XYZ file of N, CA and C in Angstrom:
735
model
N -8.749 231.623 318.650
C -9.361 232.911 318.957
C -10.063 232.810 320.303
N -10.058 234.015 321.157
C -10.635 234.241 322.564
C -11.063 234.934 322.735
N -12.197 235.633 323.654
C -12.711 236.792 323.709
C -11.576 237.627 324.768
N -12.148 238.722 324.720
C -11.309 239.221 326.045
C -11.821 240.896 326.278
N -12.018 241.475 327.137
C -12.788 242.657 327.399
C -11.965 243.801 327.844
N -11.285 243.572 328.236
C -10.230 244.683 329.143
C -8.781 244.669 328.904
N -8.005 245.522 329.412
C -6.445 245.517 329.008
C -5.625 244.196 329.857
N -6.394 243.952 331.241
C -5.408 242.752 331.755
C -5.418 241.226 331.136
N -6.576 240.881 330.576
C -6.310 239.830 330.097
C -6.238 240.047 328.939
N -6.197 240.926 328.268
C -5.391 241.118 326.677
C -4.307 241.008 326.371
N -3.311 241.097 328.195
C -2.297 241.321 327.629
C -1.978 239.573 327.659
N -2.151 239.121 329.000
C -1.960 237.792 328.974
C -2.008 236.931 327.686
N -3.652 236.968 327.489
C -3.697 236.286 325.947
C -2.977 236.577 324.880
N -2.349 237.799 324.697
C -1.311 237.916 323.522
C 0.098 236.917 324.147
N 0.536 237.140 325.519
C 1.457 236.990 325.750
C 1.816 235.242 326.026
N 0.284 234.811 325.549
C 0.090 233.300 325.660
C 0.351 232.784 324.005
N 0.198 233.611 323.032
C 0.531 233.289 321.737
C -0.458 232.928 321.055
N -1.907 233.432 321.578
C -3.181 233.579 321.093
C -3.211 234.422 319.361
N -4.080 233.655 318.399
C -3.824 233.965 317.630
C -4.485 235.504 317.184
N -5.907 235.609 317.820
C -6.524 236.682 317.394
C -7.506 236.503 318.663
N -8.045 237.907 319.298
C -8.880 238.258 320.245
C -10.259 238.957 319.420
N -11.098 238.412 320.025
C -12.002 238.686 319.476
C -12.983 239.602 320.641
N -12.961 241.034 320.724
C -13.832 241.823 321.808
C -15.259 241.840 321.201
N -16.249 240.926 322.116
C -17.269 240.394 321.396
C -17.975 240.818 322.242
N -19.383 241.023 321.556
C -20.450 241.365 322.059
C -20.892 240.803 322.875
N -20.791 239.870 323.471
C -20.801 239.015 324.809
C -20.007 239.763 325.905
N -19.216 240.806 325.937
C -19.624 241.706 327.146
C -20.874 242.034 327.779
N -21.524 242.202 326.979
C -23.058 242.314 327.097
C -23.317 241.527 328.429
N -23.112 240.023 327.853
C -23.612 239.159 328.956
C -22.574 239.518 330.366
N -21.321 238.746 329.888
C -20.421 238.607 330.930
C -19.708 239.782 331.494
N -19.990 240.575 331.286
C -19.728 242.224 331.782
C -20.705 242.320 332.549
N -21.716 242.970 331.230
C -22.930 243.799 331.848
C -23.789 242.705 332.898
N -23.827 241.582 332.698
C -24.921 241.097 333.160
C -26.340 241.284 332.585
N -26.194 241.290 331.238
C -27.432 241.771 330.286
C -27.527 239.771 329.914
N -28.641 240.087 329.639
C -29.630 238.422 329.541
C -28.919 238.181 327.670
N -29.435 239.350 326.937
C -28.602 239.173 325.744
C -27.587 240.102 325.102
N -26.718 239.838 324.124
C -26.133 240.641 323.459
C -26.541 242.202 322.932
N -28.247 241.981 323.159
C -28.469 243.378 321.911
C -28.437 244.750 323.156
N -28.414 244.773 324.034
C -28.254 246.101 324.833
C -26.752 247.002 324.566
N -25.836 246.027 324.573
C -24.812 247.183 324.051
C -24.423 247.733 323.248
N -23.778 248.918 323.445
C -23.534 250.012 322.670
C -22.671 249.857 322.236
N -22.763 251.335 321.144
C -21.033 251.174 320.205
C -20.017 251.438 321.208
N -20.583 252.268 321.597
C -19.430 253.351 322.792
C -18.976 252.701 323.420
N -20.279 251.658 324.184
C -19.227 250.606 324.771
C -18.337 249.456 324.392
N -18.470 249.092 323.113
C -17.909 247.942 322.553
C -16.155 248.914 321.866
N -16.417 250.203 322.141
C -15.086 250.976 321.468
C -14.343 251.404 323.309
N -15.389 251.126 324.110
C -14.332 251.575 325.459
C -13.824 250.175 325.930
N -14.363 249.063 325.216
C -13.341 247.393 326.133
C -12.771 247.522 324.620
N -12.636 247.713 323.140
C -11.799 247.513 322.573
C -10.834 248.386 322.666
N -11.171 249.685 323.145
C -9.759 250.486 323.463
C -8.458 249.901 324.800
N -9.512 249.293 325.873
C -8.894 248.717 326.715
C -8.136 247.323 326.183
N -8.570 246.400 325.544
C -8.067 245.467 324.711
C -6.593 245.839 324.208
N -6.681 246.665 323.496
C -5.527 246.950 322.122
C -4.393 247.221 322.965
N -4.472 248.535 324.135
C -3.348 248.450 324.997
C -2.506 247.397 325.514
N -3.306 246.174 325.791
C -2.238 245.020 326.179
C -1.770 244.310 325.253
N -1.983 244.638 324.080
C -2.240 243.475 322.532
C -0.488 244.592 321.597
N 0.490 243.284 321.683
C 1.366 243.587 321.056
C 1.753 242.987 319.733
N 1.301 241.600 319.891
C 1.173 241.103 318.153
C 0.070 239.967 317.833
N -0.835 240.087 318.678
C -2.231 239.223 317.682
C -3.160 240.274 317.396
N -4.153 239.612 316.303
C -5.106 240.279 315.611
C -6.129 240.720 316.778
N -7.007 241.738 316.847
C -7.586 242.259 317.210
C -9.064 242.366 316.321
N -9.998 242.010 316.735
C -11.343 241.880 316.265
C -12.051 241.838 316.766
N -13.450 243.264 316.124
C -14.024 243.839 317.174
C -15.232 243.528 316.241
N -16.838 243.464 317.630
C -17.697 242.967 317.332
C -18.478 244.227 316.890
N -18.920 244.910 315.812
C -20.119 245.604 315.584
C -21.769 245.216 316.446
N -21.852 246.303 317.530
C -23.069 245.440 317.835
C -24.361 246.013 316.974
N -25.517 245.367 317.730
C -26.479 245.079 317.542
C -26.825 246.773 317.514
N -27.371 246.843 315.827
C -28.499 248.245 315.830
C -27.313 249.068 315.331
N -25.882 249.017 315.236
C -24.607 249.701 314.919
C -25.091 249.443 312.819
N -25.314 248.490 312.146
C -25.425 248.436 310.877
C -26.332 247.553 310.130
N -27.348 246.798 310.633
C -28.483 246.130 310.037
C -29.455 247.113 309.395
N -29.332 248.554 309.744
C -30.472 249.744 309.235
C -30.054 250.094 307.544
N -28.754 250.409 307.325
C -27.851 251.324 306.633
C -26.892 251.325 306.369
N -26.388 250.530 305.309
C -24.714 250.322 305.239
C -24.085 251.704 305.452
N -24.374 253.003 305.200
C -23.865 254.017 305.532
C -23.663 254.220 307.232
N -24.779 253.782 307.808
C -24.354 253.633 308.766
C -23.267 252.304 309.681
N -23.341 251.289 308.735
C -22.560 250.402 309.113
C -21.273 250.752 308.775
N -21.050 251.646 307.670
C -19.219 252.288 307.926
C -19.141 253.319 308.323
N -20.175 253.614 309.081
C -19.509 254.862 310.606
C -19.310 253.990 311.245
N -20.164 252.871 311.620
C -19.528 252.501 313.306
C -18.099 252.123 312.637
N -18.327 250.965 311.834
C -16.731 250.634 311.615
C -15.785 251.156 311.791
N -16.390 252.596 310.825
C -14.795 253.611 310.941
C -14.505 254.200 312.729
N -15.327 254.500 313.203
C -15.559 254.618 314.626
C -14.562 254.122 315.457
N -14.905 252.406 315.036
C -14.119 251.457 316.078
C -12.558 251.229 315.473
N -12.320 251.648 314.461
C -10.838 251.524 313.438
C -10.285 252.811 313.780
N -10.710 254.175 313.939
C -10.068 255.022 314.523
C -10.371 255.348 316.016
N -11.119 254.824 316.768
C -11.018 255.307 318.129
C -10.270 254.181 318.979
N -10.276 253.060 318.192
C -9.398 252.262 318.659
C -8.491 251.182 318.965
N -7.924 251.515 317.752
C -6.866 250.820 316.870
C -6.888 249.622 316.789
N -7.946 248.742 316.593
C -8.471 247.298 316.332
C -7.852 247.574 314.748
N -7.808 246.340 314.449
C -7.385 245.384 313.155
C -8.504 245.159 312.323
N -9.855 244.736 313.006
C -11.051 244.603 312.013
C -12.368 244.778 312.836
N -13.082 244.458 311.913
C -14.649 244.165 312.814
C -15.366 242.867 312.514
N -16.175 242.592 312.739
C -17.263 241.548 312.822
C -18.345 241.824 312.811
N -18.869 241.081 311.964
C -20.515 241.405 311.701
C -21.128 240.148 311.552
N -23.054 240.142 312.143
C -23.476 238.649 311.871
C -24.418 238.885 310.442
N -24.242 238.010 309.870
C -25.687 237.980 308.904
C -25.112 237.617 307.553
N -25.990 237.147 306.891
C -25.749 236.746 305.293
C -25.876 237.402 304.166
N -26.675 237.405 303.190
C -27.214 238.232 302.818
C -27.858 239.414 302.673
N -28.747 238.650 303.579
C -29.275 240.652 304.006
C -28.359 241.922 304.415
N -26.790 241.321 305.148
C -26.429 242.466 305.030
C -25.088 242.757 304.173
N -25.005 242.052 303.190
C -24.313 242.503 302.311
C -23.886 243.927 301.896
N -24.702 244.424 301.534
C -24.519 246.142 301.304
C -23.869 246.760 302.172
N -23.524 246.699 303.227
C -23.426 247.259 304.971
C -21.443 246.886 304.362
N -21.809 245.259 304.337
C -20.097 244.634 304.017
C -19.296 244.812 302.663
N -20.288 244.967 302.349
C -19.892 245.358 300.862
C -18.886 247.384 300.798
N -19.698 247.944 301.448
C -19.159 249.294 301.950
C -18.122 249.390 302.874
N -18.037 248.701 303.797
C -17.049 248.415 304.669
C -16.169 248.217 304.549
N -15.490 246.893 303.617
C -14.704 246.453 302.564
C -14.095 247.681 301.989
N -15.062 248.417 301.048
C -14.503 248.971 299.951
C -13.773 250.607 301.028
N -14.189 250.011 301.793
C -13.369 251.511 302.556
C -12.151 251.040 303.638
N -11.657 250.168 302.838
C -10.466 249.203 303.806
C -10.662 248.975 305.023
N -11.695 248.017 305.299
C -12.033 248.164 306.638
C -12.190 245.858 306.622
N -11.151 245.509 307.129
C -11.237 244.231 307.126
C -12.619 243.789 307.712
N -13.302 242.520 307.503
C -14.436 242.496 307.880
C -14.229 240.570 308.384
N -14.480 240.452 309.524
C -15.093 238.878 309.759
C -16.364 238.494 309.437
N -17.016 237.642 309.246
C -18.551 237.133 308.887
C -18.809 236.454 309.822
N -20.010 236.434 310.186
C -20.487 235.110 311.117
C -21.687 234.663 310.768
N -22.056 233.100 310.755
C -23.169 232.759 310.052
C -23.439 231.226 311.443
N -24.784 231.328 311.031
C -25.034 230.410 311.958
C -26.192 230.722 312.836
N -26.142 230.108 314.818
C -26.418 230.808 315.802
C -25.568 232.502 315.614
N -26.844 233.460 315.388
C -26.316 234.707 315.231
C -27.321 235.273 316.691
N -26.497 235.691 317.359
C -27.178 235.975 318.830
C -27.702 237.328 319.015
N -27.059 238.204 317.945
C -27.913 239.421 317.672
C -29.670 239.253 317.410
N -29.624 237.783 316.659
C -30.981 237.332 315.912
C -31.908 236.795 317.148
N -31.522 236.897 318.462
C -31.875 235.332 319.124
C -33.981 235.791 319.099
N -34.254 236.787 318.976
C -35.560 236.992 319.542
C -36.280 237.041 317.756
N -35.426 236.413 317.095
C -35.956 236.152 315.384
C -36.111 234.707 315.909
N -35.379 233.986 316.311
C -35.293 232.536 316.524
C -35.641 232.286 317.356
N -35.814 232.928 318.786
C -36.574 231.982 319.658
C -35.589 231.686 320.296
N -34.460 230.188 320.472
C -34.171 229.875 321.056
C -32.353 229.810 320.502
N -31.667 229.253 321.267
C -30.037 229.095 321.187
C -29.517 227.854 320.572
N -30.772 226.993 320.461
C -30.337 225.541 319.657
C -29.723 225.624 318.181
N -29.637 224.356 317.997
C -28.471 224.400 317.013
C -28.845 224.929 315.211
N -28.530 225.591 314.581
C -28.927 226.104 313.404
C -28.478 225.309 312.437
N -29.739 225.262 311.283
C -29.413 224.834 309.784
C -28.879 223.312 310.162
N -29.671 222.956 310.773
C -29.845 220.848 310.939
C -31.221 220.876 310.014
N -32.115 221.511 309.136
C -33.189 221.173 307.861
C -31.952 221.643 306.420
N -32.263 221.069 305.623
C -31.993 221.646 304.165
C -32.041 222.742 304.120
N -33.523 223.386 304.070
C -33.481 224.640 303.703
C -32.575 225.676 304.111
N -32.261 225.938 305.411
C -31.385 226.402 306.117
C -29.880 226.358 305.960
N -29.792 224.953 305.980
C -28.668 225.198 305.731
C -27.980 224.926 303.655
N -28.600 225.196 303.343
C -28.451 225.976 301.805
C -28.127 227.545 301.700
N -29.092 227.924 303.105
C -28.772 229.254 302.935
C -27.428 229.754 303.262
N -27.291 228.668 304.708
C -25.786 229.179 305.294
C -24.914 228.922 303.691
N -25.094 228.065 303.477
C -23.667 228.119 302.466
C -24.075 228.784 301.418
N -24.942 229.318 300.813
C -24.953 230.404 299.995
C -24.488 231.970 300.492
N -25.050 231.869 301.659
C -24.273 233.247 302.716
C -22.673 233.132 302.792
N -22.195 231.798 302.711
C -21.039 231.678 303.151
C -20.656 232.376 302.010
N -20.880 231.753 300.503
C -20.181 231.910 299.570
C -20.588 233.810 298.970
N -21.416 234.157 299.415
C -21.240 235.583 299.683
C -20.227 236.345 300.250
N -20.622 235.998 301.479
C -19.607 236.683 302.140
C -18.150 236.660 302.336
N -17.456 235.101 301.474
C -16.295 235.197 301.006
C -16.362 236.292 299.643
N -17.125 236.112 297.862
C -17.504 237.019 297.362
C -17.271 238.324 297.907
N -17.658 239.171 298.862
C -17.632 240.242 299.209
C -16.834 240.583 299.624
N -15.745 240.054 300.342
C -14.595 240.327 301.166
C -14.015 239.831 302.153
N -14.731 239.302 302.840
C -14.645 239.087 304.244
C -13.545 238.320 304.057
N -12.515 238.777 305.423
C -11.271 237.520 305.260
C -11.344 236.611 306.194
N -12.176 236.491 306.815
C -12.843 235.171 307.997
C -14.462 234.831 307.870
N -14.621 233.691 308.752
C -16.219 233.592 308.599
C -16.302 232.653 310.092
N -17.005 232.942 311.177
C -17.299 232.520 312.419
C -18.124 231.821 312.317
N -18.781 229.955 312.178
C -19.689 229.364 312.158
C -19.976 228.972 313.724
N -21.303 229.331 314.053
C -21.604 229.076 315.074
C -23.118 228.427 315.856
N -22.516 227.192 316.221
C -23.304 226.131 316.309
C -24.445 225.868 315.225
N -23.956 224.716 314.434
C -24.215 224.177 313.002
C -23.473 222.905 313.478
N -24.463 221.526 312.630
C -24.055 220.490 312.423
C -22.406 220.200 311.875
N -21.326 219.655 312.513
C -20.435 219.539 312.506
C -20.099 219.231 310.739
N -20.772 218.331 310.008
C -20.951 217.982 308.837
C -20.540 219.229 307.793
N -22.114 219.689 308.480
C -22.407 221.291 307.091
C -21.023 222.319 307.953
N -20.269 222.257 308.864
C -19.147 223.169 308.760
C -18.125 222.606 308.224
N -18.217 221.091 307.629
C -16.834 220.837 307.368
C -16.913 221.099 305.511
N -18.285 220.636 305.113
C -18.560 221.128 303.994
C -18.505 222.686 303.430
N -18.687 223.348 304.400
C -18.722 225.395 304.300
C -16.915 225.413 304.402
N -16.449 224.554 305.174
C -15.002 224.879 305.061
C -13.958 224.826 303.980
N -14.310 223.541 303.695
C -14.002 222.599 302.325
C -14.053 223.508 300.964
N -15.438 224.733 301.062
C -15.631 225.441 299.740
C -15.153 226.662 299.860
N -14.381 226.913 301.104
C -13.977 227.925 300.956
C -12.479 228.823 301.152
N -12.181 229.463 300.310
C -10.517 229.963 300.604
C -10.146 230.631 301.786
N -11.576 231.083 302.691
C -11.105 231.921 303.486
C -11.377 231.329 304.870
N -10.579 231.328 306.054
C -10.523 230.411 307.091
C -12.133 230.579 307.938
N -12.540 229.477 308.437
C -13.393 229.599 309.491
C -12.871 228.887 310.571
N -13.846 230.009 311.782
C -13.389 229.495 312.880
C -14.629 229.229 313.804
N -15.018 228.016 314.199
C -15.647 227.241 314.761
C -16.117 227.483 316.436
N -17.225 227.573 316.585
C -17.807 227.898 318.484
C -18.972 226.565 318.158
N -18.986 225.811 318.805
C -20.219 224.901 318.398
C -20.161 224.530 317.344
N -19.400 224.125 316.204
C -19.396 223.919 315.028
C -18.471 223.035 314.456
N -17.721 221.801 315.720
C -17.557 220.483 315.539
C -15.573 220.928 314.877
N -14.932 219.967 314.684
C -13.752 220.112 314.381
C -12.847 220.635 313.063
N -13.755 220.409 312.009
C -13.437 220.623 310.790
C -13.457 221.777 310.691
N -13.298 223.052 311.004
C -13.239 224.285 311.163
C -11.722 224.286 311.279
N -10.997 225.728 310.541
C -9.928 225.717 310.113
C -9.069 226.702 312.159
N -10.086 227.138 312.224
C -9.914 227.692 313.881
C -11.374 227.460 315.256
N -10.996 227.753 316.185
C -12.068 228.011 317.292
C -11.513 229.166 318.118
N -13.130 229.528 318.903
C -12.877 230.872 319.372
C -13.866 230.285 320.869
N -13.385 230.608 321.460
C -14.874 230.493 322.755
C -14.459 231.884 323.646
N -15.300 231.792 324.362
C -15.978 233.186 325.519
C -14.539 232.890 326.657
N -13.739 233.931 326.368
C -13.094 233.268 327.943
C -13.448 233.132 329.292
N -14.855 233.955 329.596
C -14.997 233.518 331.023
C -16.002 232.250 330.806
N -16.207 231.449 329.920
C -16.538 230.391 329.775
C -15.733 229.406 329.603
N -14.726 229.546 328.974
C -13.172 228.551 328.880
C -12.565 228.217 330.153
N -12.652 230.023 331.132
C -11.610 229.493 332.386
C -12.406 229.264 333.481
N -13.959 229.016 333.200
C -14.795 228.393 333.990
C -15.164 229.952 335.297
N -14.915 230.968 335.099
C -15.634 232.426 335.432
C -16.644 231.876 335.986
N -17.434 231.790 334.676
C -19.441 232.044 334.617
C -19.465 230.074 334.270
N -20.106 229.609 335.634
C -19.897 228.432 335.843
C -21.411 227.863 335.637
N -22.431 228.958 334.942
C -23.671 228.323 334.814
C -24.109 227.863 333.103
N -23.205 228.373 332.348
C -23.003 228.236 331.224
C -22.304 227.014 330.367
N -23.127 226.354 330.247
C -22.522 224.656 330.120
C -22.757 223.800 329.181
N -22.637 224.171 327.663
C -23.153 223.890 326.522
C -22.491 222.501 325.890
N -22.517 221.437 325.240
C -21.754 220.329 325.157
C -20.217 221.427 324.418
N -20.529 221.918 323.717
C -19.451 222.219 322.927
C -17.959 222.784 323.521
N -18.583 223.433 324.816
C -17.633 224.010 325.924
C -16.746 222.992 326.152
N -15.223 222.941 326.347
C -14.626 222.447 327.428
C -13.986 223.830 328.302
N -13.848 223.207 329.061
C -13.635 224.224 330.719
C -11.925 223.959 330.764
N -11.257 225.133 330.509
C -10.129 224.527 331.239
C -9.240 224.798 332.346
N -9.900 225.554 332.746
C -10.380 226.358 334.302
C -11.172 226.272 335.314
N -11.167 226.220 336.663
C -12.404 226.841 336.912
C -12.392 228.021 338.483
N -11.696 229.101 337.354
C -11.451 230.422 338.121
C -12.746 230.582 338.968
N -13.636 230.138 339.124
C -14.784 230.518 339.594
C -14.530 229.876 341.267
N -14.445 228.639 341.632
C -13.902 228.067 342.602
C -12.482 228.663 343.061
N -11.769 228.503 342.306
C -10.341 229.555 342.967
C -10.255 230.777 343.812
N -10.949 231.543 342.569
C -10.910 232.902 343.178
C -12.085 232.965 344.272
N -13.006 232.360 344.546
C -13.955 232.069 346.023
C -13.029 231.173 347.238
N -12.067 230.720 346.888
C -11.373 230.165 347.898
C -10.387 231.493 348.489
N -9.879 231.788 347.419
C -8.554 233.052 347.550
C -9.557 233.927 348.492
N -10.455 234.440 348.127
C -10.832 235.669 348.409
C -11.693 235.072 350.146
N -12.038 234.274 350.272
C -12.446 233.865 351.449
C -11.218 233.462 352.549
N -10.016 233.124 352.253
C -8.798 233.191 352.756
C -8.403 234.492 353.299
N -8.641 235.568 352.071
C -8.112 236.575 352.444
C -8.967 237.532 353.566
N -9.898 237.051 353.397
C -11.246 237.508 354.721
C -11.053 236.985 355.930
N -10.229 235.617 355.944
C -10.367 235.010 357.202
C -8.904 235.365 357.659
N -8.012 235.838 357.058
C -6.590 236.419 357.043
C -6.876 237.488 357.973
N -7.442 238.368 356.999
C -7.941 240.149 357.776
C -8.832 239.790 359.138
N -9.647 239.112 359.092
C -10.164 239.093 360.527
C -9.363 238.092 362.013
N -8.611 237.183 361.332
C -7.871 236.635 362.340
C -6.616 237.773 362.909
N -6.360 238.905 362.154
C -5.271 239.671 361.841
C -3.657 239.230 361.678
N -3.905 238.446 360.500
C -2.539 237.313 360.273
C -2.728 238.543 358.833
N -3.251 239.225 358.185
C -2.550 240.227 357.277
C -3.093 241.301 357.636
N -1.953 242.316 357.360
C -1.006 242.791 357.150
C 0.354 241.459 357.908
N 1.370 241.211 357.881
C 2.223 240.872 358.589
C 2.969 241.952 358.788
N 4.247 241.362 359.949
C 5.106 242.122 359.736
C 5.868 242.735 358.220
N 6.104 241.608 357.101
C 6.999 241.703 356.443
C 6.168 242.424 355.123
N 4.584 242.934 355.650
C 3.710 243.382 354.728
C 3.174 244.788 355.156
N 4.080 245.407 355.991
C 4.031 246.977 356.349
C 5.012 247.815 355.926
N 5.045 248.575 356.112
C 5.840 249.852 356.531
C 6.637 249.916 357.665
């Protein structure tokens, strides 16, 4: 799984044999330039998944419910859903939380609305937690994750996103459960992984977490290309001849 925001690299990543795209609330960051996830909107998370779906001819499509869209009101958590399932033809949604928002997933579900889970670093939460370090390394904590887990399989969900958790407690959450997880920070035993693509192809080059590997680094490229093409236009070596009219 990959993120992806727009129709051009949606199409690529399908056409790379990517299994499922995940249009994640991390536009926020790597779009907007917002510090966290919780500033964006539905509207906007339904105008990059509409752009998404256009390039997307046969992987799954999965879209992030943001922040303030269904933690109030499961009634309101299956409007946005239905929202983002008819305005723009995504496959499912995603939601973070355990327990507490059961009711929200529980409604969602029952109105055929596929649902992913995510448990863990939940980045909607980050100003509950403080900081981005690693979650449920005490007992207590992580009892809960796997009681959340085993909820939110219970309830429906046909995925579950563990994110950054002791490699251990994901291989154990995996082990108990029928329904696949897919791993960001959350060590190998995870049945999939998903990372940020402008963090994969090395984009956003300040973002450098152990768990990352880079297998890119578009960030250097495209500053070479584009400084070429400046020193092109001012030497006047482009346009060429064979690049006019």
């Amino acid at each position: 799984m990959i993120t992806a925001y727009d129709y051009s690299f949606a199409r690529i990543f399908d056409g790379a044999d990517i299994d499922v795209i995940l249009v994640g609330d991390s536009a926020s960051n790597v779009m907007a330039g917002n510090e966290t996830t919780l500033p964006i909107t539905l509207d906007q998370m339904i105008y990059h998944a509409t752009s998404v779906i256009r390039g997307v001819k046969r992987c799954l499509v999965v879209v992030d419910l943001p922040f303030g869209s269904y933690q109030s009101n499961s009634k309101e958590a299956l409007s946005s859903a239905v929202r983002i399932m008819k305005e723009t033809g995504a496959h499912a949604v995603k939601l973070e939380g355990g327990e507490e928002v059961l009711e929200s997933i529980n409604r969602i579900v029952a109105a055929g609305v596929p649902v992913m889970g995510h448990l863990g670093l939940t980045p909607q939460s980050i100003y509950k937690f403080g900081t981005y370090n690693v979650r449920a390394k005490e007992e207590e904590e992580a009892n809960k994750l796997k009681n959340d887990a085993r909820l939110l399989q219970e309830a429906g969900c046909f995925a579950l996103v563990l994110e950054k958790i002791p490699a251990t407690l994901a291989k154990e959450v995996s082990e108990s459960l029928h329904i696949p997880t897919i791993g960001i920070g959350a060590g190998k035993y995870c049945d999939g992984q998903v990372l940020v693509m402008h963090d994969m192809l090395g984009i956003n080059t300040e973002f450098r977490p152990r768990f990352l590997r880079q297998y890119l680094n578009l960030h250097e490229q495209i500053t070479k290309a584009v400084q070429l093409y400046i020193k092109d236009v001012k030497r006047n070596d482009f346009p060429n001849d064979k690049e006019q009219y």
